[in-house]
mmCIF file of C-alpha atoms in Angstrom:
data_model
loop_
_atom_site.group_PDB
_atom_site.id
_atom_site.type_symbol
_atom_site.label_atom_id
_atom_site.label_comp_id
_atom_site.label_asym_id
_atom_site.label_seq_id
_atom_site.Cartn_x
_atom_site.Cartn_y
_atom_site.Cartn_z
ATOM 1 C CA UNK A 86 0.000 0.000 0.000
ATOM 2 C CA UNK A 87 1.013 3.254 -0.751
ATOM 3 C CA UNK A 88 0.677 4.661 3.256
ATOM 4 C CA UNK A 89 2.706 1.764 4.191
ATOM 5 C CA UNK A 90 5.534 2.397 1.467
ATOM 6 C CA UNK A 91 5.400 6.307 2.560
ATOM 7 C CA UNK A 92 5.994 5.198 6.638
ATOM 8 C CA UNK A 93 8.715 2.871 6.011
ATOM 9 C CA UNK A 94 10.746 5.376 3.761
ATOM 10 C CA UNK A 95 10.305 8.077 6.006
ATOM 11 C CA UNK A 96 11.457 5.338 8.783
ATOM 12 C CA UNK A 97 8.077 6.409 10.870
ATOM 13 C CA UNK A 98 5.390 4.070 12.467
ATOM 14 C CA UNK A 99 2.078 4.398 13.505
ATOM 15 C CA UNK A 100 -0.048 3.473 16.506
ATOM 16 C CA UNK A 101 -1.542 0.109 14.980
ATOM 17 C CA UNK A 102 2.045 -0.777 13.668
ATOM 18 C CA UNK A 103 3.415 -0.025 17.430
ATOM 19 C CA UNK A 104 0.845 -2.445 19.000
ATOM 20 C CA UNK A 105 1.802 -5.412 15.620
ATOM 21 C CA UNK A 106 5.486 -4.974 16.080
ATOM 22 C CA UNK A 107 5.261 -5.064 20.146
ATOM 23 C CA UNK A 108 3.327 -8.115 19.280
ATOM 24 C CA UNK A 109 5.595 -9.707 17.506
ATOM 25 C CA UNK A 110 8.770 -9.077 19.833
ATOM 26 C CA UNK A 111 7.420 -10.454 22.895
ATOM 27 C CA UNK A 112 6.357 -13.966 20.561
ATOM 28 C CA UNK A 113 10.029 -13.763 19.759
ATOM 29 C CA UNK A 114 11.954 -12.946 22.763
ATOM 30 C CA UNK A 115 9.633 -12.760 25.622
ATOM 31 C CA UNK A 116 9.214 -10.222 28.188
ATOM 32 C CA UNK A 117 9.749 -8.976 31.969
ATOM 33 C CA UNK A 118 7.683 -11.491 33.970
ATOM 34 C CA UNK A 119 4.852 -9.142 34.938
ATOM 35 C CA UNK A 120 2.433 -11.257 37.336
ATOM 36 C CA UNK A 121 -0.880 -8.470 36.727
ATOM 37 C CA UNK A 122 -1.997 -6.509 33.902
ATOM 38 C CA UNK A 123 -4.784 -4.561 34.306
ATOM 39 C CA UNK A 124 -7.063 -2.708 31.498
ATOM 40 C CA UNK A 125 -9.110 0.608 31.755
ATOM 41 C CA UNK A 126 -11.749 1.454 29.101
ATOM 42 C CA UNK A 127 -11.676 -1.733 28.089
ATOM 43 C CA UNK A 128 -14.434 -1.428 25.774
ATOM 44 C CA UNK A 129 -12.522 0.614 23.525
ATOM 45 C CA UNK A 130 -10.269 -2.395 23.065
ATOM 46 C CA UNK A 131 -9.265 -3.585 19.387
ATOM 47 C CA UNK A 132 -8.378 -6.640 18.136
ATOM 48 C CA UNK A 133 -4.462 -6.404 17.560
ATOM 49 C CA UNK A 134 -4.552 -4.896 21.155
ATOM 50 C CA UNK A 135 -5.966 -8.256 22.564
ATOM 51 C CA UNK A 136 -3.550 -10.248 20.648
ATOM 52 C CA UNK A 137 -0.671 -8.493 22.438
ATOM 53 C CA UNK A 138 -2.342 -8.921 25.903
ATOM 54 C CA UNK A 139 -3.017 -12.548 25.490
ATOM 55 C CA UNK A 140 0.978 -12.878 23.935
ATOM 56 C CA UNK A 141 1.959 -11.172 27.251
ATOM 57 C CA UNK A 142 0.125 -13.885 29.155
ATOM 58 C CA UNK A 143 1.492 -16.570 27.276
ATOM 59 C CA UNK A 144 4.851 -15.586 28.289
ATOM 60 C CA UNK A 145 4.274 -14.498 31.855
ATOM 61 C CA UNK A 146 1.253 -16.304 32.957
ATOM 62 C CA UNK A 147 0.118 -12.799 34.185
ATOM 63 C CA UNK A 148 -3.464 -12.439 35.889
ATOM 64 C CA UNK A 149 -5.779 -9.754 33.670
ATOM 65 C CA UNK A 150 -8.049 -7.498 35.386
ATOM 66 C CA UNK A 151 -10.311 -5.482 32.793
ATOM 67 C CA UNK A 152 -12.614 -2.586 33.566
ATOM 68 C CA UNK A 153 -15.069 -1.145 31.267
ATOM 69 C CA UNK A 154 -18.323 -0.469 30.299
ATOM 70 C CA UNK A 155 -19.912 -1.226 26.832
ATOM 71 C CA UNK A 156 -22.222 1.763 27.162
ATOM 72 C CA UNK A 157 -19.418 3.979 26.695
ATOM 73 C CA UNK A 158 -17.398 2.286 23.279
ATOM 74 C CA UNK A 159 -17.252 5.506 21.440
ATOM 75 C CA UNK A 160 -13.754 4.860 19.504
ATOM 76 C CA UNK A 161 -14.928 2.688 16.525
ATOM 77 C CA UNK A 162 -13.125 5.193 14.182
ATOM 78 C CA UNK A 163 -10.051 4.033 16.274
ATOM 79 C CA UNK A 164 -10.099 -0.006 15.412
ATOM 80 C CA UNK A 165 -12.245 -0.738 18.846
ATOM 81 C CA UNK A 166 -14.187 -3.574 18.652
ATOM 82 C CA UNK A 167 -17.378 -4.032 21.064
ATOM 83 C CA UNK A 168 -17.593 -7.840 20.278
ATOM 84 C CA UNK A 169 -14.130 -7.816 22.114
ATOM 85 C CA UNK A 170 -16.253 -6.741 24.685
ATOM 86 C CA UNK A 171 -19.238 -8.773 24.930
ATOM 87 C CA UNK A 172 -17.192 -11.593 24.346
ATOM 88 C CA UNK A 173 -14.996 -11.175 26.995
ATOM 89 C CA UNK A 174 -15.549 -14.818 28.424
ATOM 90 C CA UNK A 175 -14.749 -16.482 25.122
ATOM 91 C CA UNK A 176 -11.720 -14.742 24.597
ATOM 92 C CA UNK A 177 -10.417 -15.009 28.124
ATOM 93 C CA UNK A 178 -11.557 -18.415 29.391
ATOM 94 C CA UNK A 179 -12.194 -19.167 33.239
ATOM 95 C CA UNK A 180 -12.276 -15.284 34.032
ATOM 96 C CA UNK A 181 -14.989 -13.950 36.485
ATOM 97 C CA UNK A 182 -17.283 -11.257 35.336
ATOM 98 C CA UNK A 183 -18.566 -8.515 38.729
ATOM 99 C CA UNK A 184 -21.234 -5.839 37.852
ATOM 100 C CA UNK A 185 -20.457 -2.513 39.319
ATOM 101 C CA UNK A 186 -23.698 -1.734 40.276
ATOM 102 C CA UNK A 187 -23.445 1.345 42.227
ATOM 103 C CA UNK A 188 -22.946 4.927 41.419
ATOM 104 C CA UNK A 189 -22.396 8.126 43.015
ATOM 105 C CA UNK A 190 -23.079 10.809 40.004
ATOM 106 C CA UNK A 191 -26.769 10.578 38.501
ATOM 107 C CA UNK A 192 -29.761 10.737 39.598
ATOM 108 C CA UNK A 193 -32.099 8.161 39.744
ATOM 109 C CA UNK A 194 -34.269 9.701 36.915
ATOM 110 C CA UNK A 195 -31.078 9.883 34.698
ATOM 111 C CA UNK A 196 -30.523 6.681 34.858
ATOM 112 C CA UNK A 197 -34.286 5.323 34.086
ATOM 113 C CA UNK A 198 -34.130 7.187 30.581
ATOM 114 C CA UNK A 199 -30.063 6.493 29.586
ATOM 115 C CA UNK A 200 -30.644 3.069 30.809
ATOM 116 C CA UNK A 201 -33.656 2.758 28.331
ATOM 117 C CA UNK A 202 -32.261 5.056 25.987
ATOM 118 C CA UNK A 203 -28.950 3.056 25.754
ATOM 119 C CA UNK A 204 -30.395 -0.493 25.272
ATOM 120 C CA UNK A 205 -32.658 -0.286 22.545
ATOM 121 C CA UNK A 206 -29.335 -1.369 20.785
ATOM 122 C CA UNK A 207 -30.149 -5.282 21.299
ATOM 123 C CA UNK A 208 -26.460 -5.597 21.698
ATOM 124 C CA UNK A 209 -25.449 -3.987 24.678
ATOM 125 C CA UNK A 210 -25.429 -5.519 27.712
ATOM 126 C CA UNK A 211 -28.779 -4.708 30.228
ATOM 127 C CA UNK A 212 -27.152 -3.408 33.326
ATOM 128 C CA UNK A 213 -29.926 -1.600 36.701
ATOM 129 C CA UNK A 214 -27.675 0.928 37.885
ATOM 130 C CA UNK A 215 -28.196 2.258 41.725
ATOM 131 C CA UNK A 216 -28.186 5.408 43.117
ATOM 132 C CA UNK A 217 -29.468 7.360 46.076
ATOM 133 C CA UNK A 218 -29.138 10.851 44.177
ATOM 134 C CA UNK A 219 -32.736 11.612 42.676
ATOM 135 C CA UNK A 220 -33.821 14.880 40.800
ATOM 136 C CA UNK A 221 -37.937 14.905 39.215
ATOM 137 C CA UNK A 222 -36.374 16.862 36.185
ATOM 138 C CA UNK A 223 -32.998 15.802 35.076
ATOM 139 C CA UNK A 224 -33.113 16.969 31.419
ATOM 140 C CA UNK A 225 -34.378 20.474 30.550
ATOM 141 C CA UNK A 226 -34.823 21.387 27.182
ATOM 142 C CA UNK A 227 -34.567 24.725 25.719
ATOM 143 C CA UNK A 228 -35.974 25.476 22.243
ATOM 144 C CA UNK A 229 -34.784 28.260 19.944
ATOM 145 C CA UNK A 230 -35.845 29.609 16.771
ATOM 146 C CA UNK A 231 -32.300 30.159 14.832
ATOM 147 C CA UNK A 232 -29.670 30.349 17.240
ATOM 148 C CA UNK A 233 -28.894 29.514 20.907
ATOM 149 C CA UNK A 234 -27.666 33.087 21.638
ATOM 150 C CA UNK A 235 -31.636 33.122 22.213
ATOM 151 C CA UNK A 236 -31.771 30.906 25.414
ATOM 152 C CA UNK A 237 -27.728 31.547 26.415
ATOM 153 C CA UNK A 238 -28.079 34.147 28.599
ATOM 154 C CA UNK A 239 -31.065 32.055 30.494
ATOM 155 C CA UNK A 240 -28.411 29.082 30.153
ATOM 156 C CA UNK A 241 -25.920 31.115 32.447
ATOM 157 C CA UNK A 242 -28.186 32.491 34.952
ATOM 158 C CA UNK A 243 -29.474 28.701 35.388
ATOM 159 C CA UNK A 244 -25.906 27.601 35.834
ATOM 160 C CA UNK A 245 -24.401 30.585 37.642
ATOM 161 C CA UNK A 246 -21.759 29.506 40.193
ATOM 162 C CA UNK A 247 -22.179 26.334 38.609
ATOM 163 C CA UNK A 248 -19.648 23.722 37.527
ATOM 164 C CA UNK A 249 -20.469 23.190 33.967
ATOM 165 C CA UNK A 250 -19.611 21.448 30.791
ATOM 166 C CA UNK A 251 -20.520 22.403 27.763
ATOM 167 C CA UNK A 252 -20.541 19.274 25.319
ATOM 168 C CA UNK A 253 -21.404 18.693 21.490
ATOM 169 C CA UNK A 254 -20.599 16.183 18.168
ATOM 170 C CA UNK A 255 -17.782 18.399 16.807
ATOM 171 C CA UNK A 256 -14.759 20.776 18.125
ATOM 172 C CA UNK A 257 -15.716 23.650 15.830
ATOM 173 C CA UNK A 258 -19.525 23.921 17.354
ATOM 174 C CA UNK A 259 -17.719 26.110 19.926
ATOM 175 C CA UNK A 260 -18.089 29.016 17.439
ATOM 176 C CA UNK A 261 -22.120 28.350 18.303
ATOM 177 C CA UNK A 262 -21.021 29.927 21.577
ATOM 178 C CA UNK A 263 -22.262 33.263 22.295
ATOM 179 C CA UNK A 264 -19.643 33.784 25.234
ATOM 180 C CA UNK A 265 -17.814 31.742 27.860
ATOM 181 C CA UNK A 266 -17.877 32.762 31.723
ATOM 182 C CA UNK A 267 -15.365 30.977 34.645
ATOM 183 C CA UNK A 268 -17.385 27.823 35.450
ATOM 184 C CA UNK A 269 -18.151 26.863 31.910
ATOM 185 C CA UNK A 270 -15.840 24.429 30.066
ATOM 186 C CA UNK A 271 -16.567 23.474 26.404
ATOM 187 C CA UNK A 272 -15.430 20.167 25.189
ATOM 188 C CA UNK A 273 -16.603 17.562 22.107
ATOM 189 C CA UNK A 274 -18.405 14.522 23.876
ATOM 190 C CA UNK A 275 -15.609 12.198 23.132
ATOM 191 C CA UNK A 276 -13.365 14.262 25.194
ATOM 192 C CA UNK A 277 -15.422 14.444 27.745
ATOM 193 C CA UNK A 278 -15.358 10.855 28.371
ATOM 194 C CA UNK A 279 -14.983 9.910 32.539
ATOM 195 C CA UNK A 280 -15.337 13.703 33.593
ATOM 196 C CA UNK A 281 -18.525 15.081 35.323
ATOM 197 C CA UNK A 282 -19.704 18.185 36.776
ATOM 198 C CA UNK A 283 -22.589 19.549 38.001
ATOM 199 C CA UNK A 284 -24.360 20.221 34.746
ATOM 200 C CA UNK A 285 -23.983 20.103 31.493
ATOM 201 C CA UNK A 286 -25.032 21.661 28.332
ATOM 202 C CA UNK A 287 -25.429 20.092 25.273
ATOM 203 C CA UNK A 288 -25.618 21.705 21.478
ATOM 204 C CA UNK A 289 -26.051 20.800 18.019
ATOM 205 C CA UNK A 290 -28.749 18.625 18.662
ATOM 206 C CA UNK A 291 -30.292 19.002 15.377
ATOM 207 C CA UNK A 292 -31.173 16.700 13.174
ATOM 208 C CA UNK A 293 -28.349 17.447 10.440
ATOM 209 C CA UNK A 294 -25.487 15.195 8.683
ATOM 210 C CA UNK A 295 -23.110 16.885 11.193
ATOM 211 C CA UNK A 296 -25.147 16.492 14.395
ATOM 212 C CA UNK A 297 -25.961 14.021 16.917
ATOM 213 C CA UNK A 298 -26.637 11.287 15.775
ATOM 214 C CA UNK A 299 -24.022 12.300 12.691
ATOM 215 C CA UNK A 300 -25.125 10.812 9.352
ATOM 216 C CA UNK A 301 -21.821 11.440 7.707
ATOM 217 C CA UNK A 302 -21.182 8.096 5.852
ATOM 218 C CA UNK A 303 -17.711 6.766 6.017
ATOM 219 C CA UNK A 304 -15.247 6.367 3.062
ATOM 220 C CA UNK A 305 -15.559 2.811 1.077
ATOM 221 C CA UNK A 306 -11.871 2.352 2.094
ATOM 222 C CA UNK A 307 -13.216 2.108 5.800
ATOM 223 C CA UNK A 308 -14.557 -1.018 5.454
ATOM 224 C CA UNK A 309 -11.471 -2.744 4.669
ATOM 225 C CA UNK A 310 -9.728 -1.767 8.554
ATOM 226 C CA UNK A 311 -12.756 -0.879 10.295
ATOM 227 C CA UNK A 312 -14.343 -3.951 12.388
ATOM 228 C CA UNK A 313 -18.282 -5.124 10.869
ATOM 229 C CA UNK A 314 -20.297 -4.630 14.552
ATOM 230 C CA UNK A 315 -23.021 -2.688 15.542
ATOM 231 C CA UNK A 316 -25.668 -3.301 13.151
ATOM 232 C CA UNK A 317 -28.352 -1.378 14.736
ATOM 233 C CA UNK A 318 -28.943 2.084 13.421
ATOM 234 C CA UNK A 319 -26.538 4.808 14.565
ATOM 235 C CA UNK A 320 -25.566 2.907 17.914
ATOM 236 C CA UNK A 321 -22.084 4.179 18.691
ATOM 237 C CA UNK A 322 -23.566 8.133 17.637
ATOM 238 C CA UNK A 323 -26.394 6.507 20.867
ATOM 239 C CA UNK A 324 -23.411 5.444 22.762
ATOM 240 C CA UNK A 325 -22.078 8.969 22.240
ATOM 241 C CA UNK A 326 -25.348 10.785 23.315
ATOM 242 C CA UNK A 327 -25.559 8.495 26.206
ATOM 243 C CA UNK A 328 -21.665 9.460 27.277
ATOM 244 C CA UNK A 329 -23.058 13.319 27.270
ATOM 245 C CA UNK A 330 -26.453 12.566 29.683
ATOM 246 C CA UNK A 331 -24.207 10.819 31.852
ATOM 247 C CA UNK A 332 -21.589 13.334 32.742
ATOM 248 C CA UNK A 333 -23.990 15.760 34.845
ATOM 249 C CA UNK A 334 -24.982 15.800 38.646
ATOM 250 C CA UNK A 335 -27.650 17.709 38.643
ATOM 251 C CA UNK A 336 -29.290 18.954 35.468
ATOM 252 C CA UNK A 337 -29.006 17.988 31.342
ATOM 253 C CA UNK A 338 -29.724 21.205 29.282
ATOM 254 C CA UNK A 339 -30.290 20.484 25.830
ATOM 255 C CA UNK A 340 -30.367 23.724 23.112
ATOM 256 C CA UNK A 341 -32.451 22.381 20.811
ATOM 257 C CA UNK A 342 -33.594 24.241 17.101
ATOM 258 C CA UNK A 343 -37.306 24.125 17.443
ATOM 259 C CA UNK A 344 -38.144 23.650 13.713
ATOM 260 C CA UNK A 345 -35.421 21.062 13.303
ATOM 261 C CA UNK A 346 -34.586 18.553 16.451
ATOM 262 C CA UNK A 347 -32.548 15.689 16.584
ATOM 263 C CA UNK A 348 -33.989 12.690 16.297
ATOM 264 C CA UNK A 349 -32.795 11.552 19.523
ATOM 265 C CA UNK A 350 -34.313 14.487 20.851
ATOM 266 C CA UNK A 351 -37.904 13.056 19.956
ATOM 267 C CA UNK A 352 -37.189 10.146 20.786
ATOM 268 C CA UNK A 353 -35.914 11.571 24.036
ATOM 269 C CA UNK A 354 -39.425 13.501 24.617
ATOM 270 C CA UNK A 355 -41.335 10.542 23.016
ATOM 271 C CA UNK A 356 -40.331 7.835 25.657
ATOM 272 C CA UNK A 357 -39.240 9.956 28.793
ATOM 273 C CA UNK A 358 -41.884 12.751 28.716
ATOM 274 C CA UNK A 359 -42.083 12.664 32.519
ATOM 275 C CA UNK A 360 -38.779 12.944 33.495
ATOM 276 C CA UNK A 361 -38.085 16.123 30.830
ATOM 277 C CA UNK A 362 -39.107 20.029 31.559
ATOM 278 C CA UNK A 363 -39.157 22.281 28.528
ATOM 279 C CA UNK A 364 -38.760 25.372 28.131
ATOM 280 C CA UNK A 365 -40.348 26.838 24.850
ATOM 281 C CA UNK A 366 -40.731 30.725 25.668
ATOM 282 C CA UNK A 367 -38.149 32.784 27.745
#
């Protein structure tokens, strides 16, 4: 291929390569005789990365300790494969699975409509998350006509004082932004990934090729490197929404374009009415 010839007479490498070629020198010559390894984000493990872990083991006998959560895989574009995931027992024979059941960030509420929300994909796994936190209203959604400049300054009296992220699909959707005060932080949703705050604030939720869910189609070359999972409609862009509910304390506040709303949005207000205040004039 012609990337590969460019690498190699540049003398360069990239990440995938670094995980192959790691691979292959610890088949070859072994390795220091580690006796744990353990795993974060496990679910945004690929396959080359699992054939290095189980080489390691081979050579060491090494106990593996994974933690992650399949709700979360968000790094598809990356080579992660959520089969690695769900198949965790196949792959690593004899291990013990333990549910972490308990949590200390949502609220009860929150975690009726992302647990809902989240497993209409038929291939997650169905997990009943605990809490003793509990809030009637956990997502508020604003509506706007044209731009979110029209609900912003209610947006940062609501959050005043506030810890606060402010998430959406894409870095440049800062520019959406009328202004930024001390306790707001603005990040893309994959970034945001196993922070939290008090609320949040979600944009671009409109139901555009560029939103959430995004409906930009990948290139045909894709196919040949990226792994064939997740057959149900847009699950990892659900995965991704689900990441952004999950980071608040307190309070979800979703800008929404009135004339134009995601269609997670509706589903949102379709299915969770109950647990949802909106806010249609200021």
């Amino acid at each position: 291929m012609d990337y590969e010839k460019t690498l190699k007479s540049k003398k360069q490498i990239d990440f995938h390569d670094m995980i192959n070629e790691s691979t292959k020198i610890v088949k070859k010559t072994g390795i220091y005789q580690y006796k744990y390894i353990i795993i974060d984000e496990y679910q945004d493990t690929s396959l080359n990365k699992v054939e290095l872990i189980k080489e390691i083991q081979n050579k060491t006998n090494a106990k593996l300790m994974a933690v992650g959560d399949d709700w979360q895989s968000i790094y598809g574009f990356t080579g992660s494969n959520l089969d690695i995931f769900i198949d965790f027992l196949k792959i690593f024979p004899n291990s013990k699975i333990i549910k972490l059941k308990q949590t200390y960030r949502n609220p009860k509420e929150l975690l009726k409509i992302t647990r809902k929300f989240i497993c209409k994909n038929p291939s997650q796994i169905y997990k009943r998350l605990k809490t003793k936190k509990t809030n009637k209203y956990p997502i508020h959604i604003y509506y706007y006509d044209k731009s979110i400049k029209e609900v912003w300054d209610k947006i940062a009296i609501e959050t005043s004082n506030k810890d606060t992220l402010i998430l959406s699909r894409n870095n440049k959707d800062i520019n959406q932004i009328p202004y930024l005060v001390k306790n707001m932080h603005f990040l893309t949703i994959h970034k945001s990934k196993g922070l939290e705050s008090e609320n949040t604030v979600i944009i671009n939720l409109e139901n555009n090729y560029n939103s959430l869910p995004s409906k930009i189609k990948d290139s045909e070359y894709l196919k040949y490197v990226k792994p064939k999972t997740d057959n149900f409609k847009y699950a990892e862009e659900r995965r991704l929404f689900y990441v952004a509910l999950t980071r608040c304390k307190n309070i979800n506040y979703l800008l929404v374009k009135k004339d134009n709303p995601s269609i997670f949005i509706e589903e949102l207000i379709k299915n969770y009415s109950k647990y949802i205040k909106i806010h249609k004039k200021y």
